[in-house]
PDB file of C-alpha atoms in Angstrom:
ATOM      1  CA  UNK Q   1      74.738  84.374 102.488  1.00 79.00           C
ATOM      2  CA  UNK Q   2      70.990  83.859 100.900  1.00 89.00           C
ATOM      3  CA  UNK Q   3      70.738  81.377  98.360  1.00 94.00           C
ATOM      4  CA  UNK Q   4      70.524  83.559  95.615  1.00 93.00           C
ATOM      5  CA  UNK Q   5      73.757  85.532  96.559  1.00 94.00           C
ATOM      6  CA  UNK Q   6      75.505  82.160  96.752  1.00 96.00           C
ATOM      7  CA  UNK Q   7      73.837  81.327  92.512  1.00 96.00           C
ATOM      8  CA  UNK Q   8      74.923  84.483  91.909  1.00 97.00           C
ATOM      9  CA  UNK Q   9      78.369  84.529  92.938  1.00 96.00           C
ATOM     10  CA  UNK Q  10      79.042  81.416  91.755  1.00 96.00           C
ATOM     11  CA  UNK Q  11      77.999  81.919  87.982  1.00 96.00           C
ATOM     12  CA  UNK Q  12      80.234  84.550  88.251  1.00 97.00           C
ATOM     13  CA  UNK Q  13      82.906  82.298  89.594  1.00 96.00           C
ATOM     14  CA  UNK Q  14      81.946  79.957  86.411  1.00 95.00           C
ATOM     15  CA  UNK Q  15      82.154  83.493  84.047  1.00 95.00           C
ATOM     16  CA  UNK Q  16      85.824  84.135  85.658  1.00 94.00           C
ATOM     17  CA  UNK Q  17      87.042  80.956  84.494  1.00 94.00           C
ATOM     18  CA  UNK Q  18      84.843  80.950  80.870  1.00 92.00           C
ATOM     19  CA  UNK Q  19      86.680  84.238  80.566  1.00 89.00           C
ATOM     20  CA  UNK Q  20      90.557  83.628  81.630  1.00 88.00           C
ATOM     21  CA  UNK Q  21      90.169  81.170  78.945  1.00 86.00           C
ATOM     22  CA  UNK Q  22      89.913  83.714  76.679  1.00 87.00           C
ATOM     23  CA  UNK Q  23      92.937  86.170  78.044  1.00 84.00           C
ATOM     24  CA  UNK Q  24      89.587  87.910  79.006  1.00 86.00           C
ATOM     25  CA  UNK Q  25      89.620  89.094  82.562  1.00 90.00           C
ATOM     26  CA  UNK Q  26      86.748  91.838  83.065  1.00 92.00           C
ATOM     27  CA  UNK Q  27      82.950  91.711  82.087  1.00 95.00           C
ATOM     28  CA  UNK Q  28      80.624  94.817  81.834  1.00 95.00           C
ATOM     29  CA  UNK Q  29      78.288  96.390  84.640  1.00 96.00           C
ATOM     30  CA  UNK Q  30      75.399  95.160  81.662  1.00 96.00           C
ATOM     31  CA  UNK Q  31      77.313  92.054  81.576  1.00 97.00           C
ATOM     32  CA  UNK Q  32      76.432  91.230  85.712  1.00 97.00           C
ATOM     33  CA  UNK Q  33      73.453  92.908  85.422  1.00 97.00           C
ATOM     34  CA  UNK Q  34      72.358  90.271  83.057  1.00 97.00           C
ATOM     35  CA  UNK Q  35      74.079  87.600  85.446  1.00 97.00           C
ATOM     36  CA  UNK Q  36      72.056  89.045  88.315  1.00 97.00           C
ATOM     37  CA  UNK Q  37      69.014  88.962  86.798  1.00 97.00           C
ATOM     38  CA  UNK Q  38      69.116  85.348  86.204  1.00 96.00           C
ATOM     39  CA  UNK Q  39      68.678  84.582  90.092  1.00 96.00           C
ATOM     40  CA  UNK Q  40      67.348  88.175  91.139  1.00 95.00           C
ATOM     41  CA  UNK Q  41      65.009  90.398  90.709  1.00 96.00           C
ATOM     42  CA  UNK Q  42      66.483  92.832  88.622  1.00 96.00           C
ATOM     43  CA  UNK Q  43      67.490  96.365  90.954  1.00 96.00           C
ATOM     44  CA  UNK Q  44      70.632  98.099  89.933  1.00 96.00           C
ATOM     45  CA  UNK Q  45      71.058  99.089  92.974  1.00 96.00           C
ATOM     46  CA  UNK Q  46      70.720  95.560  95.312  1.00 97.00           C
ATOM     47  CA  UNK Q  47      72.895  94.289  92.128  1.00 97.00           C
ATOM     48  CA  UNK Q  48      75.920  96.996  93.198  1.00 97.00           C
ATOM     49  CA  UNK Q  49      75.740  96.636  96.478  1.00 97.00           C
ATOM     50  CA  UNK Q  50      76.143  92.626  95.984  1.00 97.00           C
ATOM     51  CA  UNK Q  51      79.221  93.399  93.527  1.00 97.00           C
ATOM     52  CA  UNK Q  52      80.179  95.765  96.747  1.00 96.00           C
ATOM     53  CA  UNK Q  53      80.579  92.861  98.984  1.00 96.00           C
ATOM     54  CA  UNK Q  54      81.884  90.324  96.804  1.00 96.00           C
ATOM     55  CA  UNK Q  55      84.538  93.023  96.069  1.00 95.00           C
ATOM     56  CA  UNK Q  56      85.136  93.643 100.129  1.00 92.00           C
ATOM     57  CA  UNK Q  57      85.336  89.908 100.117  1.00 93.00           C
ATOM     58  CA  UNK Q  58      88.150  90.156  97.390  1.00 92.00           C
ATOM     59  CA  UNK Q  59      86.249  87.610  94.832  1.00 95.00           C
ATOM     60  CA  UNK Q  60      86.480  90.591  92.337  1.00 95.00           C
ATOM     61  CA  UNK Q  61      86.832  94.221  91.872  1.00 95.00           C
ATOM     62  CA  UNK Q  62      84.568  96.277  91.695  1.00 96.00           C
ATOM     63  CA  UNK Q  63      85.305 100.474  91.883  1.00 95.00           C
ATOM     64  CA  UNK Q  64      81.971 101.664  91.237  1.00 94.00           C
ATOM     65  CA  UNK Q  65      83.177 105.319  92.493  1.00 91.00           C
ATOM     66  CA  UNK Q  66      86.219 105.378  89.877  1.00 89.00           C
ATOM     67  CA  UNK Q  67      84.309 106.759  86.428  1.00 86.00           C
ATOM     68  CA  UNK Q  68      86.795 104.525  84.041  1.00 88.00           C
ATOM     69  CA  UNK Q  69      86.151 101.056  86.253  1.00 93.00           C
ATOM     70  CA  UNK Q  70      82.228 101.577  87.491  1.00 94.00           C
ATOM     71  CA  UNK Q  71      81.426 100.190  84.048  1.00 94.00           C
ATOM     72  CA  UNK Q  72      83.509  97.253  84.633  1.00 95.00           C
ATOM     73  CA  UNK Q  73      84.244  94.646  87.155  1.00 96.00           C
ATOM     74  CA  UNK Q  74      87.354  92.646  87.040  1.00 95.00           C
ATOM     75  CA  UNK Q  75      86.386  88.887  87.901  1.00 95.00           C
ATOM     76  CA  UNK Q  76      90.487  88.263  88.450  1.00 93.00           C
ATOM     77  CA  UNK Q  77      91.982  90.527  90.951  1.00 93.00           C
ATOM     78  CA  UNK Q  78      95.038  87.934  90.349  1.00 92.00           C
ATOM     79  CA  UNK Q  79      95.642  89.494  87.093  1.00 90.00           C
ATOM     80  CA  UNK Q  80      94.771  92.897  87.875  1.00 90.00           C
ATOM     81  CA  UNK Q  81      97.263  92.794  90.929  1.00 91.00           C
ATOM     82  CA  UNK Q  82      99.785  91.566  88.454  1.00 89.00           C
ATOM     83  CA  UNK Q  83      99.444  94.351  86.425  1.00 88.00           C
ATOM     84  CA  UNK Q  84      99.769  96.630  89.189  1.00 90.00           C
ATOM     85  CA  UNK Q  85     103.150  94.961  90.189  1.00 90.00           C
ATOM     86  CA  UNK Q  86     104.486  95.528  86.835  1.00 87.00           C
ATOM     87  CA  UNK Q  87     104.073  99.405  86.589  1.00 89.00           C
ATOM     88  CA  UNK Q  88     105.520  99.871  90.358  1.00 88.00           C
ATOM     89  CA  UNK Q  89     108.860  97.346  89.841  1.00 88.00           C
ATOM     90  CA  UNK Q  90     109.316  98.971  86.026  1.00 88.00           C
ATOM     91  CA  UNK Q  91     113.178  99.563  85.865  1.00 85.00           C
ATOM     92  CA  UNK Q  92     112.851 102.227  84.477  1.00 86.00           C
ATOM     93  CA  UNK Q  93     110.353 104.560  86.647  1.00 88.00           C
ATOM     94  CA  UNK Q  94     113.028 105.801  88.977  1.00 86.00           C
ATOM     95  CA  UNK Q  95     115.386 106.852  86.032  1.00 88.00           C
ATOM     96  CA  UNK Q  96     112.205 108.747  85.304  1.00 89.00           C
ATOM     97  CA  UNK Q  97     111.458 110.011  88.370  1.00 89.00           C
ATOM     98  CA  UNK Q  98     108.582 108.689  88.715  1.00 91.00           C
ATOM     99  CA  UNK Q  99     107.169 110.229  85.809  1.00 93.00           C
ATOM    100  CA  UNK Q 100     105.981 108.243  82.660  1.00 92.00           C
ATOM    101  CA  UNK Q 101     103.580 109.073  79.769  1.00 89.00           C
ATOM    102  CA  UNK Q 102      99.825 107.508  78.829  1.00 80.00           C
ATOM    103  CA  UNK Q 103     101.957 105.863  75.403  1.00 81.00           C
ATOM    104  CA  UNK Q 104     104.495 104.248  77.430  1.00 84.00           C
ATOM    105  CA  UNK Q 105     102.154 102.266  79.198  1.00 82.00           C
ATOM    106  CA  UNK Q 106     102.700  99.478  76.405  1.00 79.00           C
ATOM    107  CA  UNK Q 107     105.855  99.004  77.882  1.00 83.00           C
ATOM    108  CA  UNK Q 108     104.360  97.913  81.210  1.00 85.00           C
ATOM    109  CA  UNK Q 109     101.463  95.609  79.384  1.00 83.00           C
ATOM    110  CA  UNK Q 110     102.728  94.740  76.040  1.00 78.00           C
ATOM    111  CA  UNK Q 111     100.620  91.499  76.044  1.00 75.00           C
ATOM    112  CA  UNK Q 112      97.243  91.340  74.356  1.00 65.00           C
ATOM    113  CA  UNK Q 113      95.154  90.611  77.157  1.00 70.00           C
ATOM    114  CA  UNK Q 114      96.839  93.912  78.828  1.00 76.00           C
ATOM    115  CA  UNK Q 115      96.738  96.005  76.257  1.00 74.00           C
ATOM    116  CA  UNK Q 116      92.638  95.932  75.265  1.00 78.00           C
ATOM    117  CA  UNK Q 117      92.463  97.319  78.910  1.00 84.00           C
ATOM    118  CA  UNK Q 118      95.464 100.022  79.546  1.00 83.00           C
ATOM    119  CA  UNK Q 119      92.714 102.759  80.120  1.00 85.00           C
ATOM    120  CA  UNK Q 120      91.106 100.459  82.759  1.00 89.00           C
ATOM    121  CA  UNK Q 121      94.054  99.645  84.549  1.00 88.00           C
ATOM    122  CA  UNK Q 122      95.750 103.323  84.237  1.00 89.00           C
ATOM    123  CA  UNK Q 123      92.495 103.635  85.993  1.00 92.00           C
ATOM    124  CA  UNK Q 124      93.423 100.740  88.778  1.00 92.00           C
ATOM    125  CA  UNK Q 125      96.787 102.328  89.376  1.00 92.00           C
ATOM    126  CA  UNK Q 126      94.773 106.079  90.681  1.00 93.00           C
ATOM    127  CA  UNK Q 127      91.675 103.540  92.082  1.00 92.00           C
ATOM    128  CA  UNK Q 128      94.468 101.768  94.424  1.00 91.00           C
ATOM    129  CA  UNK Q 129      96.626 104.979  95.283  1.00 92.00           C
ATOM    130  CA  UNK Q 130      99.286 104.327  93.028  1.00 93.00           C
ATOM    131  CA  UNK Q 131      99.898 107.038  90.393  1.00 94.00           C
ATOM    132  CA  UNK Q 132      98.041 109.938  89.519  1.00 94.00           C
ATOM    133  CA  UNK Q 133      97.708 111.711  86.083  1.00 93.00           C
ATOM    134  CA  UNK Q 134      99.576 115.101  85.983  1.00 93.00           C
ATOM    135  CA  UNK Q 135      97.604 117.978  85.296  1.00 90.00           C
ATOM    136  CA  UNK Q 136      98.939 117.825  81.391  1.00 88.00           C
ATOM    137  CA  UNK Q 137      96.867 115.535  80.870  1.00 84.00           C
ATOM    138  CA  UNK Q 138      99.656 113.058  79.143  1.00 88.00           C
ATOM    139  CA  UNK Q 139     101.748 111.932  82.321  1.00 93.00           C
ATOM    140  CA  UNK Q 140     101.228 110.064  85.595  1.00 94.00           C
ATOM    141  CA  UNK Q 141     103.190 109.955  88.849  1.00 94.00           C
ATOM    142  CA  UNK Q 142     104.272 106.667  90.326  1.00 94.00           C
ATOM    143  CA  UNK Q 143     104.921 108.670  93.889  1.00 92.00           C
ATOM    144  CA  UNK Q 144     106.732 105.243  95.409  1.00 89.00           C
ATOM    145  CA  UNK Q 145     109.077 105.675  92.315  1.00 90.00           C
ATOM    146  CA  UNK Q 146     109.709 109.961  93.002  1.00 88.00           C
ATOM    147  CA  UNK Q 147     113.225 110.840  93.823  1.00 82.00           C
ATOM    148  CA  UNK Q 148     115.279 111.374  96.779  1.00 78.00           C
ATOM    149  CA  UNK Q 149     117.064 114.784  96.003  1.00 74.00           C
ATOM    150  CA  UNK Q 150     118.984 116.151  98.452  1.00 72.00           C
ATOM    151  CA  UNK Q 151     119.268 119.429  97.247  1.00 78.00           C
ATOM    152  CA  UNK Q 152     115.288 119.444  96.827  1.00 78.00           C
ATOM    153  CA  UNK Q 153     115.021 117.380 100.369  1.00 76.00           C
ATOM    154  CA  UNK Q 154     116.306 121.210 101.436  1.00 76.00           C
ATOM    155  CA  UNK Q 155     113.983 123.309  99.432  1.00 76.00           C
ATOM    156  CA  UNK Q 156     111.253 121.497 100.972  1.00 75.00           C
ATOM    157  CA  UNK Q 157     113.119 121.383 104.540  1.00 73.00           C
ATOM    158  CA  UNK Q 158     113.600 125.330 104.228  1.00 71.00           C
ATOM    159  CA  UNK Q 159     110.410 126.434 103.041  1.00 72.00           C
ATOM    160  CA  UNK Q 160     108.734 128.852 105.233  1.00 68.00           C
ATOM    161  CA  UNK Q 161     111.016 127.111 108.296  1.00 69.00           C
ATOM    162  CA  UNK Q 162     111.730 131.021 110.387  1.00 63.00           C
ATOM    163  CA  UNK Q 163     107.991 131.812 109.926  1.00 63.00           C
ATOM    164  CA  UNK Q 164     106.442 131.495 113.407  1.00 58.00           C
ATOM    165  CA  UNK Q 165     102.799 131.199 112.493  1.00 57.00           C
ATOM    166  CA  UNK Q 166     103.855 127.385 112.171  1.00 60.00           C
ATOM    167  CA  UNK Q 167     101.793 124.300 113.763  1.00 61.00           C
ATOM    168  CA  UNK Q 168     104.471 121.503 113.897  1.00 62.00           C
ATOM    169  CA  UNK Q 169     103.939 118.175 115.458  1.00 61.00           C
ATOM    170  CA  UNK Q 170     104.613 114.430 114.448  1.00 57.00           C
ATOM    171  CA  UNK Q 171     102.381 111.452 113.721  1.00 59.00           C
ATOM    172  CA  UNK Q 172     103.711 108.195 114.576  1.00 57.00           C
ATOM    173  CA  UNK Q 173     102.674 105.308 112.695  1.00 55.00           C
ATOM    174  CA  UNK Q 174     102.961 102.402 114.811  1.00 50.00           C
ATOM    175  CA  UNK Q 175     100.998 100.136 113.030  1.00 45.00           C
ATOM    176  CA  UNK Q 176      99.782 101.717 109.830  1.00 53.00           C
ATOM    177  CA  UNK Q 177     101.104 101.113 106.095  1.00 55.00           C
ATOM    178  CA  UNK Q 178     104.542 101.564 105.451  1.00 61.00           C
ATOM    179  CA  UNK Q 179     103.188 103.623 102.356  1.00 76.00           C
ATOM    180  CA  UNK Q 180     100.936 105.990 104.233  1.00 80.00           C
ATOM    181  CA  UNK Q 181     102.306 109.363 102.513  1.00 84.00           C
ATOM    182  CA  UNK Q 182     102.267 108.220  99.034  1.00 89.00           C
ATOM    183  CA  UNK Q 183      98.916 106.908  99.211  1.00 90.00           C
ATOM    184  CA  UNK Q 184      98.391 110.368 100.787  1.00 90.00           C
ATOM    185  CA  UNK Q 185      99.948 112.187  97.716  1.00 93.00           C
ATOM    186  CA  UNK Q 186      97.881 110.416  95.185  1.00 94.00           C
ATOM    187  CA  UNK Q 187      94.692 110.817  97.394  1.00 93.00           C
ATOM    188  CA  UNK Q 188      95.336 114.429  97.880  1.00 94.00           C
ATOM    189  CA  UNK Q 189      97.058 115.103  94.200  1.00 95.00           C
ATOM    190  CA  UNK Q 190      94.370 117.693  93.407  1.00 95.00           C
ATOM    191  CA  UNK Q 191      96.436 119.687  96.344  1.00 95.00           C
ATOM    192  CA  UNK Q 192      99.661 119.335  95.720  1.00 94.00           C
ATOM    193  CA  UNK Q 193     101.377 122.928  95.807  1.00 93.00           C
ATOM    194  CA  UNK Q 194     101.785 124.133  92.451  1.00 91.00           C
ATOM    195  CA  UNK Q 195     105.194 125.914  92.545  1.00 88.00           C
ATOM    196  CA  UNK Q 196     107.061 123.454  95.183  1.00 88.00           C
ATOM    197  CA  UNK Q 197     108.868 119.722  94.425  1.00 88.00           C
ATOM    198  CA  UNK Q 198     106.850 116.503  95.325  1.00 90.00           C
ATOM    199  CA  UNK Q 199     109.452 114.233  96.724  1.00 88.00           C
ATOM    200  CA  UNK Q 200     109.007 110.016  97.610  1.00 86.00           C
ATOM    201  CA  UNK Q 201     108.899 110.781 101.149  1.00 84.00           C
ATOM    202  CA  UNK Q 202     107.911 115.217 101.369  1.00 87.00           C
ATOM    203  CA  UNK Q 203     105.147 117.051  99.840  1.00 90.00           C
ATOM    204  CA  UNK Q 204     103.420 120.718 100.428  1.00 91.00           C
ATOM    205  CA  UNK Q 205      99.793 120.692  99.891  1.00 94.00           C
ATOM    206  CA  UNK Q 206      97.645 123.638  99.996  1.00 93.00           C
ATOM    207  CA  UNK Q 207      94.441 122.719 101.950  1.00 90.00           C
ATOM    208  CA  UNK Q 208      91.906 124.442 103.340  1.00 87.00           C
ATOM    209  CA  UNK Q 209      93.101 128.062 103.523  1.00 87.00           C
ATOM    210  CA  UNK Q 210      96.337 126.726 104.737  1.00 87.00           C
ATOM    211  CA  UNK Q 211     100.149 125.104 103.583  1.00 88.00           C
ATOM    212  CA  UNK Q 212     100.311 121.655 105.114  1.00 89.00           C
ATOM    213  CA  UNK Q 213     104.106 119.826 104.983  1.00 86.00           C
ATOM    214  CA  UNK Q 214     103.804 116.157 105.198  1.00 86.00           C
ATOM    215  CA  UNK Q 215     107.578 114.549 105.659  1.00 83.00           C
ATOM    216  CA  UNK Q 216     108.220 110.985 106.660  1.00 79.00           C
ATOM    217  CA  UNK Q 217     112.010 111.431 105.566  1.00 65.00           C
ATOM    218  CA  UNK Q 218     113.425 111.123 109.189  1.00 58.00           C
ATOM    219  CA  UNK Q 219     111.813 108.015 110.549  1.00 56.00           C
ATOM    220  CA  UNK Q 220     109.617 105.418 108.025  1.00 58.00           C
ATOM    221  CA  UNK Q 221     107.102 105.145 110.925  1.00 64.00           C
ATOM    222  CA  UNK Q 222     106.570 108.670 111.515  1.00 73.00           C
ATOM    223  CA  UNK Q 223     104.828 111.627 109.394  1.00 78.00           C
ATOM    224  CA  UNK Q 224     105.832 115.061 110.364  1.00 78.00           C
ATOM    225  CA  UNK Q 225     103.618 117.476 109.678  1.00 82.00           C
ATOM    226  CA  UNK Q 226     104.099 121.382 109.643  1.00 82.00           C
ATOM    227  CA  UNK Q 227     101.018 123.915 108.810  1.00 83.00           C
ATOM    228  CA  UNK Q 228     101.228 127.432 108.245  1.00 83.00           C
ATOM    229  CA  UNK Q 229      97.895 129.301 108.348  1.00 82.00           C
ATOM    230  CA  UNK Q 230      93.958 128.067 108.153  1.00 82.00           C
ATOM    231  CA  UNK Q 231      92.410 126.750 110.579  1.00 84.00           C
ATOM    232  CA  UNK Q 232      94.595 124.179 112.254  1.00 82.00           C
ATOM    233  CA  UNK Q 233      92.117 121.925 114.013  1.00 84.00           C
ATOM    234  CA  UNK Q 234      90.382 120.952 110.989  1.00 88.00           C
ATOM    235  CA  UNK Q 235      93.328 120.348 109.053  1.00 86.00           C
ATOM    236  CA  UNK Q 236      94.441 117.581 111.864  1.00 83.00           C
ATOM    237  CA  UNK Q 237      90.585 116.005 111.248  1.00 85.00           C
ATOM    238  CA  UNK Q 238      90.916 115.872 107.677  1.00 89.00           C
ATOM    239  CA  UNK Q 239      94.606 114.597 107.815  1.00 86.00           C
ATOM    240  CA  UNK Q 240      93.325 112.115 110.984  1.00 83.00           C
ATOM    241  CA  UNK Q 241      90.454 111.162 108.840  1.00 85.00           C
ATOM    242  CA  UNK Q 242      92.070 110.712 105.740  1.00 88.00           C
ATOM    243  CA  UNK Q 243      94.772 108.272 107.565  1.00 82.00           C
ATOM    244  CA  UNK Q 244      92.292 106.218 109.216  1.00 81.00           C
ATOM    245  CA  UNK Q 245      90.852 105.531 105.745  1.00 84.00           C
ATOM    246  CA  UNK Q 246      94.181 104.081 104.576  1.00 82.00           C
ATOM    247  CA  UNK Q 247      94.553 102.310 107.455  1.00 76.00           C
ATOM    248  CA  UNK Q 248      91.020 100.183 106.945  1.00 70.00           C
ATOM    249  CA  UNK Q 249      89.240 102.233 109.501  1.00 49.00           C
ATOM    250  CA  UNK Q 250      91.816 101.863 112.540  1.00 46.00           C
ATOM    251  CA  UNK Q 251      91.842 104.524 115.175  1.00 44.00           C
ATOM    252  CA  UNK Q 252      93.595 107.754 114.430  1.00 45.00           C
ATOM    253  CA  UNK Q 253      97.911 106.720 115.584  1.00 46.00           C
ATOM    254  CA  UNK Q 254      99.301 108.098 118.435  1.00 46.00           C
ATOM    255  CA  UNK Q 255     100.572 111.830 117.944  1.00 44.00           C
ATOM    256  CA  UNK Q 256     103.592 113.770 119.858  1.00 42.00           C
ATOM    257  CA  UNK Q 257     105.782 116.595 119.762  1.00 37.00           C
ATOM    258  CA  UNK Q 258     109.168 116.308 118.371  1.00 39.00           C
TER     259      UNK Q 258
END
């Protein structure tokens, strides 16, 4: 790295530690600007693309595409990953089904140093494919924590199944993240089918002129995938595409008929 990268990460090394003193964890974008400029010549934009690579490099964290963490960078991905651990292992969630409110987030973060930073790390949660906020407004969707129905495993199985316009094939995972759909669901949340159940492991999504089914309910390595109308080859790019993102930019997996 050049010499003023290395200053620059390490006063903010120094910062980290001034600032977990403090229960503090997170400094403003004005805050490393400042930092920056102390080694740099100030440029907003060299500065953010230096906070992007120290965030590839998982020194910090950095979401400068997320509107409610650009602002911010989190100097202790320690404590923001511990955070994150407490909303998906809450007891509670799956009573819920999944569902919980912006209030009860105290519950997850009832410490001090949490709580001066729920809307930042309600943020996190949607910024690492967590949860989602419901179109109310007021609620968010844990999808790992969404139930297991069997009488809405069959709505879902049912839906439009004697229709023949109906592209069905499988993707197998074979080396992918175990939680490939519900990263999918929160990525996609905006198209989510309005009138149908979203389950843990089966969602509908309305994409592109068309009804895509995404089900990994039969095998955990495998995503079925059923689409009824649109235009079919660009649906399997954008699914393909979307897929390779989660999984860091590997090829697309293997797919076959089942």
């Amino acid at each position: 790295l050049p010499a003023p990268w290395l200053a620059v990460r390490q006063a903010l090394a120094e910062r980290a530690q001034t600032e977990r003193a403090q229960n503090q964890h997170m400094i403003s974008e004005a805050e490393y600007f400042a930092i920056y400029a102390r080694h740099l010549p100030m440029d907003p934009l060299a500065a953010r693309h230096l906070s992007r690579y120290l965030h590839q490099t998982g020194m910090l964290l950095h979401f400068q595409n997320i509107p409610q963490l650009s602002d911010w960078l989190i100097l202790d991905p320690a404590w923001a990953m511990s955070a994150v651990s407490r909303v998906v292992h809450y007891p509670l969630l799956r009573q819920q089904g999944g569902i919980f409110s912006a209030s009860e987030v105290a519950n997850f973060w009832p410490e001090a140093g949490y709580q001066q930073r729920q809307t930042q790390l309600l943020a996190l949660l949607l910024a690492l494919e967590l949860a989602y906020p419901l179109p109310d407004g007021e609620r968010w969707c844990l999808p790992q924590a969404l139930p297991e129905s069997p009488e809405l495993c069959k709505q879902l199985r049912l839906y439009r199944e004697q229709e023949r316009d109906i592209h069905p094939y499988t993707l197998a995972i074979t080396f992918g993240p175990g939680n490939a759909l519900s990263r999918l669901i929160v990525r996609l949340h905006r198209f989510l089918h309005p009138a149908l159940p979203v389950l843990r492991f089966d969602a509908v999504f309305c994409l592109h002129g068309a009804e895509v089914r995404l089900d990994c309910s039969t095998y955990a390595s495998e995503i079925g995938i059923k689409i009824w109308g649109g235009d079919r080859v660009r649906i399997d790019a954008f699914i393909h595409a979307q897929l390779r993102e989660i999984n860091h930019g590997h090829a697309a997996w293997p797919v076959f008929m089942r």
